[in-house]
mmCIF file of C-alpha atoms and ligand atoms in Angstrom:
data_model
loop_
_atom_site.group_PDB
_atom_site.id
_atom_site.type_symbol
_atom_site.label_atom_id
_atom_site.label_comp_id
_atom_site.label_asym_id
_atom_site.label_seq_id
_atom_site.Cartn_x
_atom_site.Cartn_y
_atom_site.Cartn_z
ATOM 1 C CA UNK A 1 101.225 119.420 104.097
ATOM 2 C CA UNK A 2 104.547 119.514 105.960
ATOM 3 C CA UNK A 3 104.777 120.594 109.601
ATOM 4 C CA UNK A 4 107.774 120.871 111.875
ATOM 5 C CA UNK A 5 109.631 117.554 112.129
ATOM 6 C CA UNK A 6 108.589 115.871 115.369
ATOM 7 C CA UNK A 7 111.444 113.369 115.537
ATOM 8 C CA UNK A 8 114.863 113.509 113.922
ATOM 9 C CA UNK A 9 115.402 109.764 113.905
ATOM 10 C CA UNK A 10 112.755 107.920 111.892
ATOM 11 C CA UNK A 11 115.213 105.265 110.799
ATOM 12 C CA UNK A 12 115.995 104.422 114.406
ATOM 13 C CA UNK A 13 112.371 103.467 115.113
ATOM 14 C CA UNK A 14 112.201 101.377 111.971
ATOM 15 C CA UNK A 15 115.471 99.551 112.553
ATOM 16 C CA UNK A 16 114.626 98.949 116.223
ATOM 17 C CA UNK A 17 111.223 97.524 115.323
ATOM 18 C CA UNK A 18 112.673 95.495 112.476
ATOM 19 C CA UNK A 19 115.245 94.049 114.855
ATOM 20 C CA UNK A 20 112.886 93.205 117.694
ATOM 21 C CA UNK A 21 109.279 92.883 116.526
ATOM 22 C CA UNK A 22 107.642 89.499 116.053
ATOM 23 C CA UNK A 23 107.603 89.713 112.281
ATOM 24 C CA UNK A 24 103.916 88.814 111.911
ATOM 25 C CA UNK A 25 102.915 92.183 110.433
ATOM 26 C CA UNK A 26 103.593 93.402 106.904
ATOM 27 C CA UNK A 27 105.035 96.882 107.580
ATOM 28 C CA UNK A 28 104.853 100.115 105.614
ATOM 29 C CA UNK A 29 108.024 102.246 105.713
ATOM 30 C CA UNK A 30 106.361 104.948 107.735
ATOM 31 C CA UNK A 31 106.796 105.923 111.389
ATOM 32 C CA UNK A 32 103.592 107.468 112.745
ATOM 33 C CA UNK A 33 104.201 109.702 115.736
ATOM 34 C CA UNK A 34 101.029 111.737 116.292
ATOM 35 C CA UNK A 35 97.321 111.878 115.512
ATOM 36 C CA UNK A 36 94.571 114.468 115.742
ATOM 37 C CA UNK A 37 91.019 113.977 114.499
ATOM 38 C CA UNK A 38 91.257 112.394 111.034
ATOM 39 C CA UNK A 39 94.954 113.256 110.554
ATOM 40 C CA UNK A 40 98.157 111.369 111.288
ATOM 41 C CA UNK A 41 101.706 112.747 111.179
ATOM 42 C CA UNK A 42 104.861 110.824 110.409
ATOM 43 C CA UNK A 43 108.283 111.362 111.943
ATOM 44 C CA UNK A 44 109.230 113.719 109.081
ATOM 45 C CA UNK A 45 106.338 116.002 109.971
ATOM 46 C CA UNK A 46 104.277 114.979 106.963
ATOM 47 C CA UNK A 47 100.509 114.993 107.492
ATOM 48 C CA UNK A 48 98.214 112.272 106.157
ATOM 49 C CA UNK A 49 94.452 111.938 105.852
ATOM 50 C CA UNK A 50 93.781 108.783 107.827
ATOM 51 C CA UNK A 51 91.553 106.220 106.089
ATOM 52 C CA UNK A 52 93.067 103.379 108.117
ATOM 53 C CA UNK A 53 91.320 104.684 111.219
ATOM 54 C CA UNK A 54 93.315 102.479 113.576
ATOM 55 C CA UNK A 55 91.892 99.525 111.613
ATOM 56 C CA UNK A 56 88.541 100.540 113.060
ATOM 57 C CA UNK A 57 89.713 101.621 116.515
ATOM 58 C CA UNK A 58 89.706 105.353 115.718
ATOM 59 C CA UNK A 59 86.032 106.048 114.897
ATOM 60 C CA UNK A 60 86.117 109.055 117.254
ATOM 61 C CA UNK A 61 89.245 110.481 115.646
ATOM 62 C CA UNK A 62 92.673 110.557 117.193
ATOM 63 C CA UNK A 63 93.200 112.157 120.599
ATOM 64 C CA UNK A 64 89.545 113.003 121.138
ATOM 65 C CA UNK A 65 89.608 115.448 124.096
ATOM 66 C CA UNK A 66 86.714 113.757 125.923
ATOM 67 C CA UNK A 67 88.471 110.380 125.773
ATOM 68 C CA UNK A 68 91.833 111.919 126.743
ATOM 69 C CA UNK A 69 90.267 113.604 129.782
ATOM 70 C CA UNK A 70 88.432 110.446 130.862
ATOM 71 C CA UNK A 71 91.625 108.383 130.622
ATOM 72 C CA UNK A 72 93.656 110.990 132.526
ATOM 73 C CA UNK A 73 91.083 111.245 135.318
ATOM 74 C CA UNK A 74 90.563 107.521 135.686
ATOM 75 C CA UNK A 75 94.300 106.750 135.497
ATOM 76 C CA UNK A 76 94.837 108.972 138.510
ATOM 77 C CA UNK A 77 91.973 107.271 140.385
ATOM 78 C CA UNK A 78 92.047 103.509 139.726
ATOM 79 C CA UNK A 79 93.462 101.607 136.751
ATOM 80 C CA UNK A 80 92.959 97.956 137.589
ATOM 81 C CA UNK A 81 90.169 96.282 139.514
ATOM 82 C CA UNK A 82 89.280 92.673 138.695
ATOM 83 C CA UNK A 83 85.631 91.750 138.293
ATOM 84 C CA UNK A 84 85.571 89.868 141.592
ATOM 85 C CA UNK A 85 84.905 93.360 142.979
ATOM 86 C CA UNK A 86 82.207 95.814 141.954
ATOM 87 C CA UNK A 87 83.377 99.136 140.539
ATOM 88 C CA UNK A 88 81.516 102.414 140.021
ATOM 89 C CA UNK A 89 82.924 103.191 136.563
ATOM 90 C CA UNK A 90 82.299 99.663 135.290
ATOM 91 C CA UNK A 91 78.736 99.718 136.592
ATOM 92 C CA UNK A 92 78.067 102.977 134.760
ATOM 93 C CA UNK A 93 79.539 101.611 131.536
ATOM 94 C CA UNK A 94 77.609 98.331 131.696
ATOM 95 C CA UNK A 95 74.372 100.247 132.088
ATOM 96 C CA UNK A 96 75.135 102.646 129.229
ATOM 97 C CA UNK A 97 76.428 99.952 126.852
ATOM 98 C CA UNK A 98 73.590 97.477 127.376
ATOM 99 C CA UNK A 99 70.998 100.248 127.046
ATOM 100 C CA UNK A 100 72.603 101.472 123.812
ATOM 101 C CA UNK A 101 72.731 97.927 122.409
ATOM 102 C CA UNK A 102 69.260 96.950 123.644
ATOM 103 C CA UNK A 103 70.712 93.755 125.118
ATOM 104 C CA UNK A 104 70.520 93.124 128.867
ATOM 105 C CA UNK A 105 74.038 91.934 129.785
ATOM 106 C CA UNK A 106 77.675 92.158 128.657
ATOM 107 C CA UNK A 107 80.963 90.362 129.255
ATOM 108 C CA UNK A 108 83.865 92.818 129.152
ATOM 109 C CA UNK A 109 87.230 91.907 127.663
ATOM 110 C CA UNK A 110 90.134 93.488 125.813
ATOM 111 C CA UNK A 111 89.985 92.810 122.067
ATOM 112 C CA UNK A 112 87.800 91.681 119.216
ATOM 113 C CA UNK A 113 88.999 88.122 119.103
ATOM 114 C CA UNK A 114 88.345 87.735 122.837
ATOM 115 C CA UNK A 115 84.840 89.111 122.386
ATOM 116 C CA UNK A 116 84.251 86.479 119.682
ATOM 117 C CA UNK A 117 85.718 83.715 121.879
ATOM 118 C CA UNK A 118 83.272 84.732 124.610
ATOM 119 C CA UNK A 119 80.331 84.648 122.194
ATOM 120 C CA UNK A 120 81.252 81.164 120.958
ATOM 121 C CA UNK A 121 81.739 79.818 124.484
ATOM 122 C CA UNK A 122 78.487 81.359 125.730
ATOM 123 C CA UNK A 123 76.623 79.884 122.748
ATOM 124 C CA UNK A 124 77.992 76.443 123.586
ATOM 125 C CA UNK A 125 77.090 76.873 127.273
ATOM 126 C CA UNK A 126 73.598 78.146 126.450
ATOM 127 C CA UNK A 127 72.725 75.353 124.023
ATOM 128 C CA UNK A 128 74.818 72.414 125.216
ATOM 129 C CA UNK A 129 75.727 71.948 121.525
ATOM 130 C CA UNK A 130 79.102 72.063 119.797
ATOM 131 C CA UNK A 131 78.584 72.861 116.101
ATOM 132 C CA UNK A 132 79.370 76.388 114.859
ATOM 133 C CA UNK A 133 78.357 77.703 111.439
ATOM 134 C CA UNK A 134 80.277 80.631 109.953
ATOM 135 C CA UNK A 135 80.469 82.245 106.529
ATOM 136 C CA UNK A 136 82.964 82.008 103.717
ATOM 137 C CA UNK A 137 85.001 85.230 103.549
ATOM 138 C CA UNK A 138 84.132 85.873 107.229
ATOM 139 C CA UNK A 139 86.776 87.173 109.628
ATOM 140 C CA UNK A 140 86.400 86.761 113.387
ATOM 141 C CA UNK A 141 89.895 86.919 114.880
ATOM 142 C CA UNK A 142 93.144 85.034 115.409
ATOM 143 C CA UNK A 143 92.790 83.101 118.673
ATOM 144 C CA UNK A 144 91.933 79.437 118.231
ATOM 145 C CA UNK A 145 88.132 79.532 118.630
ATOM 146 C CA UNK A 146 87.687 82.715 116.627
ATOM 147 C CA UNK A 147 90.261 81.529 114.092
ATOM 148 C CA UNK A 148 88.230 78.393 113.446
ATOM 149 C CA UNK A 149 85.299 80.658 112.505
ATOM 150 C CA UNK A 150 87.542 82.788 110.267
ATOM 151 C CA UNK A 151 87.359 81.538 106.700
ATOM 152 C CA UNK A 152 90.653 82.482 105.012
ATOM 153 C CA UNK A 153 92.474 79.128 104.765
ATOM 154 C CA UNK A 154 95.957 80.660 104.902
ATOM 155 C CA UNK A 155 95.214 82.101 108.351
ATOM 156 C CA UNK A 156 93.912 78.749 109.616
ATOM 157 C CA UNK A 157 95.893 76.009 107.955
ATOM 158 C CA UNK A 158 99.255 76.466 109.753
ATOM 159 C CA UNK A 159 97.429 75.846 113.051
ATOM 160 C CA UNK A 160 95.475 72.733 112.154
ATOM 161 C CA UNK A 161 94.042 70.708 113.699
ATOM 162 C CA UNK A 162 92.109 73.673 115.052
ATOM 163 C CA UNK A 163 88.913 73.654 117.103
ATOM 164 C CA UNK A 164 86.618 71.010 115.559
ATOM 165 C CA UNK A 165 82.960 71.207 114.477
ATOM 166 C CA UNK A 166 83.026 74.438 112.491
ATOM 167 C CA UNK A 167 81.571 74.685 108.994
ATOM 168 C CA UNK A 168 81.682 77.565 106.500
ATOM 169 C CA UNK A 169 78.813 78.336 104.153
ATOM 170 C CA UNK A 170 78.576 80.909 101.327
ATOM 171 C CA UNK A 171 77.519 84.370 102.610
ATOM 172 C CA UNK A 172 74.158 85.818 101.538
ATOM 173 C CA UNK A 173 72.946 82.321 100.599
ATOM 174 C CA UNK A 174 69.908 81.276 102.642
ATOM 175 C CA UNK A 175 69.549 77.767 101.230
ATOM 176 C CA UNK A 176 73.124 76.971 102.317
ATOM 177 C CA UNK A 177 72.159 77.963 105.875
ATOM 178 C CA UNK A 178 68.982 75.886 105.726
ATOM 179 C CA UNK A 179 71.064 72.873 104.786
ATOM 180 C CA UNK A 180 73.739 73.438 107.449
ATOM 181 C CA UNK A 181 72.017 74.627 110.638
ATOM 182 C CA UNK A 182 70.654 71.631 112.529
ATOM 183 C CA UNK A 183 69.499 70.654 116.010
ATOM 184 C CA UNK A 184 73.197 70.136 116.806
ATOM 185 C CA UNK A 185 74.168 73.729 115.936
ATOM 186 C CA UNK A 186 75.193 75.945 118.855
ATOM 187 C CA UNK A 187 75.526 79.143 116.837
ATOM 188 C CA UNK A 188 75.630 80.891 113.528
ATOM 189 C CA UNK A 189 78.211 83.694 113.492
ATOM 190 C CA UNK A 190 78.037 86.351 110.772
ATOM 191 C CA UNK A 191 79.281 89.862 110.121
ATOM 192 C CA UNK A 192 76.564 92.307 109.043
ATOM 193 C CA UNK A 193 79.081 93.671 106.537
ATOM 194 C CA UNK A 194 82.060 91.402 105.874
ATOM 195 C CA UNK A 195 84.980 93.749 106.525
ATOM 196 C CA UNK A 196 88.297 91.943 106.121
ATOM 197 C CA UNK A 197 86.705 89.630 103.530
ATOM 198 C CA UNK A 198 86.339 92.484 101.040
ATOM 199 C CA UNK A 199 83.722 94.962 102.389
ATOM 200 C CA UNK A 200 80.687 92.865 101.406
ATOM 201 C CA UNK A 201 77.376 94.086 102.844
ATOM 202 C CA UNK A 202 74.940 91.443 104.037
ATOM 203 C CA UNK A 203 71.509 91.385 102.474
ATOM 204 C CA UNK A 204 68.811 92.453 104.964
ATOM 205 C CA UNK A 205 66.385 89.688 103.952
ATOM 206 C CA UNK A 206 69.141 87.094 104.290
ATOM 207 C CA UNK A 207 70.178 88.316 107.733
ATOM 208 C CA UNK A 208 66.573 88.367 108.995
ATOM 209 C CA UNK A 209 65.932 84.885 107.625
ATOM 210 C CA UNK A 210 69.204 83.661 109.177
ATOM 211 C CA UNK A 211 68.064 84.939 112.565
ATOM 212 C CA UNK A 212 64.646 83.287 112.164
ATOM 213 C CA UNK A 213 66.285 79.979 111.206
ATOM 214 C CA UNK A 214 68.466 80.109 114.333
ATOM 215 C CA UNK A 215 65.392 80.713 116.499
ATOM 216 C CA UNK A 216 63.537 77.842 114.805
ATOM 217 C CA UNK A 217 66.378 75.355 115.224
ATOM 218 C CA UNK A 218 67.494 76.414 118.716
ATOM 219 C CA UNK A 219 70.853 77.916 117.708
ATOM 220 C CA UNK A 220 72.278 81.233 118.906
ATOM 221 C CA UNK A 221 72.475 84.037 116.338
ATOM 222 C CA UNK A 222 75.788 85.906 116.700
ATOM 223 C CA UNK A 223 76.414 89.147 114.815
ATOM 224 C CA UNK A 224 80.117 89.964 114.941
ATOM 225 C CA UNK A 225 80.104 93.766 115.134
ATOM 226 C CA UNK A 226 83.784 94.168 115.973
ATOM 227 C CA UNK A 227 84.348 96.162 112.773
ATOM 228 C CA UNK A 228 80.812 97.412 112.086
ATOM 229 C CA UNK A 229 80.052 98.610 115.635
ATOM 230 C CA UNK A 230 80.157 102.061 117.194
ATOM 231 C CA UNK A 231 78.742 104.074 114.340
ATOM 232 C CA UNK A 232 80.896 102.820 111.481
ATOM 233 C CA UNK A 233 78.048 101.828 109.142
ATOM 234 C CA UNK A 234 75.682 104.691 109.946
ATOM 235 C CA UNK A 235 73.911 103.145 112.954
ATOM 236 C CA UNK A 236 75.436 102.604 116.392
ATOM 237 C CA UNK A 237 75.409 98.869 115.516
ATOM 238 C CA UNK A 238 74.998 97.618 111.967
ATOM 239 C CA UNK A 239 72.311 95.049 112.810
ATOM 240 C CA UNK A 240 70.015 97.988 113.613
ATOM 241 C CA UNK A 241 69.759 98.696 109.863
ATOM 242 C CA UNK A 242 67.725 95.511 109.535
ATOM 243 C CA UNK A 243 65.886 95.302 112.868
ATOM 244 C CA UNK A 244 67.853 92.252 113.971
ATOM 245 C CA UNK A 245 67.966 91.021 117.563
ATOM 246 C CA UNK A 246 71.171 89.019 117.925
ATOM 247 C CA UNK A 247 71.549 86.655 120.866
ATOM 248 C CA UNK A 248 75.246 87.472 121.207
ATOM 249 C CA UNK A 249 77.155 90.428 119.809
ATOM 250 C CA UNK A 250 80.942 90.742 120.017
ATOM 251 C CA UNK A 251 82.214 94.348 119.769
ATOM 252 C CA UNK A 252 85.640 95.966 120.246
ATOM 253 C CA UNK A 253 87.830 98.337 118.177
ATOM 254 C CA UNK A 254 86.396 101.846 118.805
ATOM 255 C CA UNK A 255 84.513 100.845 121.927
ATOM 256 C CA UNK A 256 86.884 102.710 124.258
ATOM 257 C CA UNK A 257 87.917 105.488 121.881
ATOM 258 C CA UNK A 258 91.055 103.592 120.852
ATOM 259 C CA UNK A 259 92.070 102.038 124.156
ATOM 260 C CA UNK A 260 92.097 98.215 123.979
ATOM 261 C CA UNK A 261 88.654 96.911 124.950
ATOM 262 C CA UNK A 262 86.088 94.426 123.765
ATOM 263 C CA UNK A 263 82.724 93.184 124.939
ATOM 264 C CA UNK A 264 80.281 90.426 124.202
ATOM 265 C CA UNK A 265 76.714 91.681 124.516
ATOM 266 C CA UNK A 266 74.389 88.954 125.748
ATOM 267 C CA UNK A 267 70.706 88.648 124.801
ATOM 268 C CA UNK A 268 67.854 87.150 126.756
ATOM 269 C CA UNK A 269 67.918 83.757 124.964
ATOM 270 C CA UNK A 270 71.267 83.097 126.634
ATOM 271 C CA UNK A 271 70.351 81.794 130.073
ATOM 272 C CA UNK A 272 72.290 82.204 133.293
ATOM 273 C CA UNK A 273 76.064 81.938 132.909
ATOM 274 C CA UNK A 274 77.619 80.232 135.908
ATOM 275 C CA UNK A 275 80.613 81.716 137.792
ATOM 276 C CA UNK A 276 84.035 80.456 136.607
ATOM 277 C CA UNK A 277 82.831 79.418 133.138
ATOM 278 C CA UNK A 278 84.796 82.319 131.612
ATOM 279 C CA UNK A 279 86.884 85.314 132.715
ATOM 280 C CA UNK A 280 89.657 87.821 132.056
ATOM 281 C CA UNK A 281 92.155 89.558 134.348
ATOM 282 C CA UNK A 282 91.949 92.879 132.530
ATOM 283 C CA UNK A 283 88.273 92.533 131.537
ATOM 284 C CA UNK A 284 86.190 95.435 132.834
ATOM 285 C CA UNK A 285 89.195 97.391 134.111
ATOM 286 C CA UNK A 286 88.160 100.885 135.212
ATOM 287 C CA UNK A 287 90.573 102.655 132.830
ATOM 288 C CA UNK A 288 89.061 101.077 129.711
ATOM 289 C CA UNK A 289 85.551 101.451 131.159
ATOM 290 C CA UNK A 290 86.063 105.200 131.715
ATOM 291 C CA UNK A 291 87.321 105.606 128.158
ATOM 292 C CA UNK A 292 84.360 103.599 126.826
ATOM 293 C CA UNK A 293 81.866 105.669 128.806
ATOM 294 C CA UNK A 294 83.346 108.829 127.299
ATOM 295 C CA UNK A 295 83.394 107.264 123.815
ATOM 296 C CA UNK A 296 79.723 106.278 124.006
ATOM 297 C CA UNK A 297 78.849 109.797 125.120
ATOM 298 C CA UNK A 298 80.735 111.269 122.147
ATOM 299 C CA UNK A 299 78.880 108.860 119.824
ATOM 300 C CA UNK A 300 75.676 110.522 121.073
ATOM 301 C CA UNK A 301 76.674 114.164 121.385
ATOM 302 C CA UNK A 302 78.466 114.316 118.010
ATOM 303 C CA UNK A 303 75.958 111.937 116.363
ATOM 304 C CA UNK A 304 78.798 109.948 114.842
ATOM 305 C CA UNK A 305 76.478 107.250 113.423
ATOM 306 C CA UNK A 306 74.509 110.019 111.664
ATOM 307 C CA UNK A 307 77.750 111.515 110.308
ATOM 308 C CA UNK A 308 78.852 108.104 109.041
ATOM 309 C CA UNK A 309 75.500 107.610 107.294
ATOM 310 C CA UNK A 310 75.536 111.041 105.636
ATOM 311 C CA UNK A 311 79.223 111.183 104.707
ATOM 312 C CA UNK A 312 79.367 107.508 103.730
ATOM 313 C CA UNK A 313 76.316 107.878 101.485
ATOM 314 C CA UNK A 314 77.876 110.949 99.889
ATOM 315 C CA UNK A 315 81.247 109.244 99.359
ATOM 316 C CA UNK A 316 79.653 106.111 97.877
ATOM 317 C CA UNK A 317 77.889 108.324 95.340
ATOM 318 C CA UNK A 318 81.047 110.352 94.737
ATOM 319 C CA UNK A 319 82.939 107.149 93.865
ATOM 320 C CA UNK A 320 80.068 105.387 92.074
ATOM 321 C CA UNK A 321 81.278 106.138 88.550
ATOM 322 C CA UNK A 322 84.773 104.664 89.080
ATOM 323 C CA UNK A 323 83.860 101.312 87.432
ATOM 324 C CA UNK A 324 82.576 103.066 84.282
ATOM 325 C CA UNK A 325 85.442 105.597 84.215
ATOM 326 C CA UNK A 326 88.136 102.996 84.879
ATOM 327 C CA UNK A 327 86.596 99.777 83.505
ATOM 328 C CA UNK A 328 89.959 98.059 83.221
ATOM 329 C CA UNK A 329 90.911 98.874 86.798
ATOM 330 C CA UNK A 330 87.770 99.017 88.973
ATOM 331 C CA UNK A 331 85.230 96.230 89.292
ATOM 332 C CA UNK A 332 82.828 97.595 91.919
ATOM 333 C CA UNK A 333 82.391 100.216 94.645
ATOM 334 C CA UNK A 334 80.347 99.190 97.697
ATOM 335 C CA UNK A 335 79.914 99.729 101.413
ATOM 336 C CA UNK A 336 77.664 100.869 104.217
ATOM 337 C CA UNK A 337 78.207 104.175 106.036
ATOM 338 C CA UNK A 338 81.925 104.890 106.274
ATOM 339 C CA UNK A 339 82.953 101.274 105.680
ATOM 340 C CA UNK A 340 83.801 101.586 101.998
ATOM 341 C CA UNK A 341 85.369 99.162 99.540
ATOM 342 C CA UNK A 342 86.637 99.673 96.009
ATOM 343 C CA UNK A 343 87.154 96.306 94.327
ATOM 344 C CA UNK A 344 89.946 96.495 91.781
ATOM 345 C CA UNK A 345 90.722 94.143 88.915
ATOM 346 C CA UNK A 346 94.362 93.963 90.005
ATOM 347 C CA UNK A 347 96.285 93.964 93.269
ATOM 348 C CA UNK A 348 95.565 96.786 95.693
ATOM 349 C CA UNK A 349 99.142 97.149 97.040
ATOM 350 C CA UNK A 350 100.377 99.617 94.351
ATOM 351 C CA UNK A 351 97.236 101.726 94.799
ATOM 352 C CA UNK A 352 97.875 101.912 98.551
ATOM 353 C CA UNK A 353 101.442 103.071 97.862
ATOM 354 C CA UNK A 354 100.214 105.693 95.375
ATOM 355 C CA UNK A 355 97.699 107.002 97.905
ATOM 356 C CA UNK A 356 100.379 107.185 100.600
ATOM 357 C CA UNK A 357 102.559 109.277 98.259
ATOM 358 C CA UNK A 358 99.577 111.609 97.887
ATOM 359 C CA UNK A 359 99.055 111.927 101.644
ATOM 360 C CA UNK A 360 96.256 109.385 102.129
ATOM 361 C CA UNK A 361 96.611 106.241 104.248
ATOM 362 C CA UNK A 362 94.174 103.428 103.433
ATOM 363 C CA UNK A 363 93.740 99.685 103.952
ATOM 364 C CA UNK A 364 93.390 96.564 101.864
ATOM 365 C CA UNK A 365 90.560 94.064 102.412
ATOM 366 C CA UNK A 366 91.977 90.961 100.808
ATOM 367 C CA UNK A 367 94.245 91.195 97.785
ATOM 368 C CA UNK A 368 92.171 93.338 95.410
ATOM 369 C CA UNK A 369 89.893 95.511 97.547
ATOM 370 C CA UNK A 370 90.828 99.032 98.641
ATOM 371 C CA UNK A 371 89.165 99.691 101.997
ATOM 372 C CA UNK A 372 88.495 103.162 103.416
ATOM 373 C CA UNK A 373 87.926 103.228 107.167
ATOM 374 C CA UNK A 374 88.290 106.912 108.120
ATOM 375 C CA UNK A 375 87.513 108.294 111.570
ATOM 376 C CA UNK A 376 83.827 109.264 111.582
ATOM 377 C CA UNK A 377 84.828 112.858 112.432
ATOM 378 C CA UNK A 378 86.470 113.277 109.005
ATOM 379 C CA UNK A 379 85.295 116.338 107.043
ATOM 380 C CA UNK A 380 83.555 116.183 103.679
ATOM 381 C CA UNK A 381 86.396 118.277 102.237
ATOM 382 C CA UNK A 382 88.930 115.667 103.277
ATOM 383 C CA UNK A 383 86.785 112.881 101.823
ATOM 384 C CA UNK A 384 86.741 114.869 98.563
ATOM 385 C CA UNK A 385 90.569 114.986 98.696
ATOM 386 C CA UNK A 386 90.604 111.218 99.264
ATOM 387 C CA UNK A 387 88.335 110.700 96.237
ATOM 388 C CA UNK A 388 90.618 112.913 94.120
ATOM 389 C CA UNK A 389 93.692 111.009 95.298
ATOM 390 C CA UNK A 390 92.037 107.683 94.366
ATOM 391 C CA UNK A 391 91.190 109.068 90.920
ATOM 392 C CA UNK A 392 94.729 110.391 90.445
ATOM 393 C CA UNK A 393 96.292 107.044 91.354
ATOM 394 C CA UNK A 394 93.924 105.155 89.064
ATOM 395 C CA UNK A 395 94.584 107.610 86.231
ATOM 396 C CA UNK A 396 98.339 107.502 86.522
ATOM 397 C CA UNK A 397 99.326 103.954 87.062
ATOM 398 C CA UNK A 398 98.495 100.414 87.957
HETATM 399 N N1 PMP B 401 85.923 90.290 114.137
HETATM 400 C C1 PMP B 401 85.926 91.160 113.107
HETATM 401 C C2 PMP B 401 84.698 91.315 112.279
HETATM 402 C C3 PMP B 401 87.074 91.917 112.828
HETATM 403 O O1 PMP B 401 87.073 92.768 111.790
HETATM 404 C C4 PMP B 401 88.220 91.766 113.654
HETATM 405 C C5 PMP B 401 89.494 92.557 113.417
HETATM 406 N N2 PMP B 401 89.695 93.041 112.167
HETATM 407 C C6 PMP B 401 88.161 90.845 114.710
HETATM 408 C C7 PMP B 401 87.001 90.132 114.924
HETATM 409 C C8 PMP B 401 89.345 90.635 115.627
HETATM 410 O O2 PMP B 401 89.564 91.762 116.406
HETATM 411 P P1 PMP B 401 90.968 91.985 117.173
HETATM 412 O O3 PMP B 401 91.978 92.276 116.129
HETATM 413 O O4 PMP B 401 90.705 93.141 118.105
HETATM 414 O O5 PMP B 401 91.240 90.718 117.919
#
């Protein structure tokens, strides 16, 4: 799998980044210089099957021509235009996005954590209440409001005291919600599948009952679809598997085909939002909007949710016997669509290294879960190669 080298100086990039980057990311010793579809190339010209998928931002595959063309055209026309003005491209996107989501309005922003911040603020504005309920093992972002909803204590504790009035309840446990949601609760925020927390699918009955409880007690029901949105789980949005109607829905990642963008979809239970209660300089910029319009069109024309459902179902079955074949190494295989998790009995880091040596890039979800998040355009043949690489790594080592 070796092409022509694309850069003679991989060490230069690494030493420059090591010298000047913030230090907040654990780095792999790999300089990625190019992507196409479900492949990435490093600076040595080595090709990898990409199951990192831009951590969810590359659902359409790398360098999708429709997204490239939309960005090129819009960049030459108008890049920035704050929302104090109307804009033709933004108007078209808002219409397409809200129609696709079946929710009437949207606030446009630039990342997942901002989309979550918007949802939490809108819930507080809509209800006049301050209490937020979130789930254990949930992940919602790194800015202070979203961080307070994120469960993992080691992400939160260095920044305490954080935003007050958040509580975390066990996921998929209805009685815990019944005990926690009160007439003081502004919102319940849940992922439909917990992504970072270990690829843990929500139970449909639980999610429906959670929504009903929110309605009954006057709280907003927020489904965080930052990771599950835009086809990943086999529907355009994961809540559609269970017929849910969230009041607020943060999305981001693949929304604009890989360009930074987020949005908070707003349902009809959220009343009028007054001017100046929230905002963003870059929010709704025409460049991101043009990319998002193209990305939504590709979702339709290439039926990426349908591909994720079919290929994800196939891959889940393909990997289903791992726990019985490797009982000392694999605990469980689970997922929805092409959001797949293999829970190991030991740490995932050596498995990730073994996969990288075999030309497959993948992600952890916590310490022991191997997460596969490939672009939805990946071929079945490449998924078969990924499955074989996983088997080879499990056979050989760990
Ligand atoms: N919510 C969920 C469910 C996520 O998975 C993530 C990112 N992994 C975020 C929010 C935060 O998104 P971002 O990194 O774009 O701020």
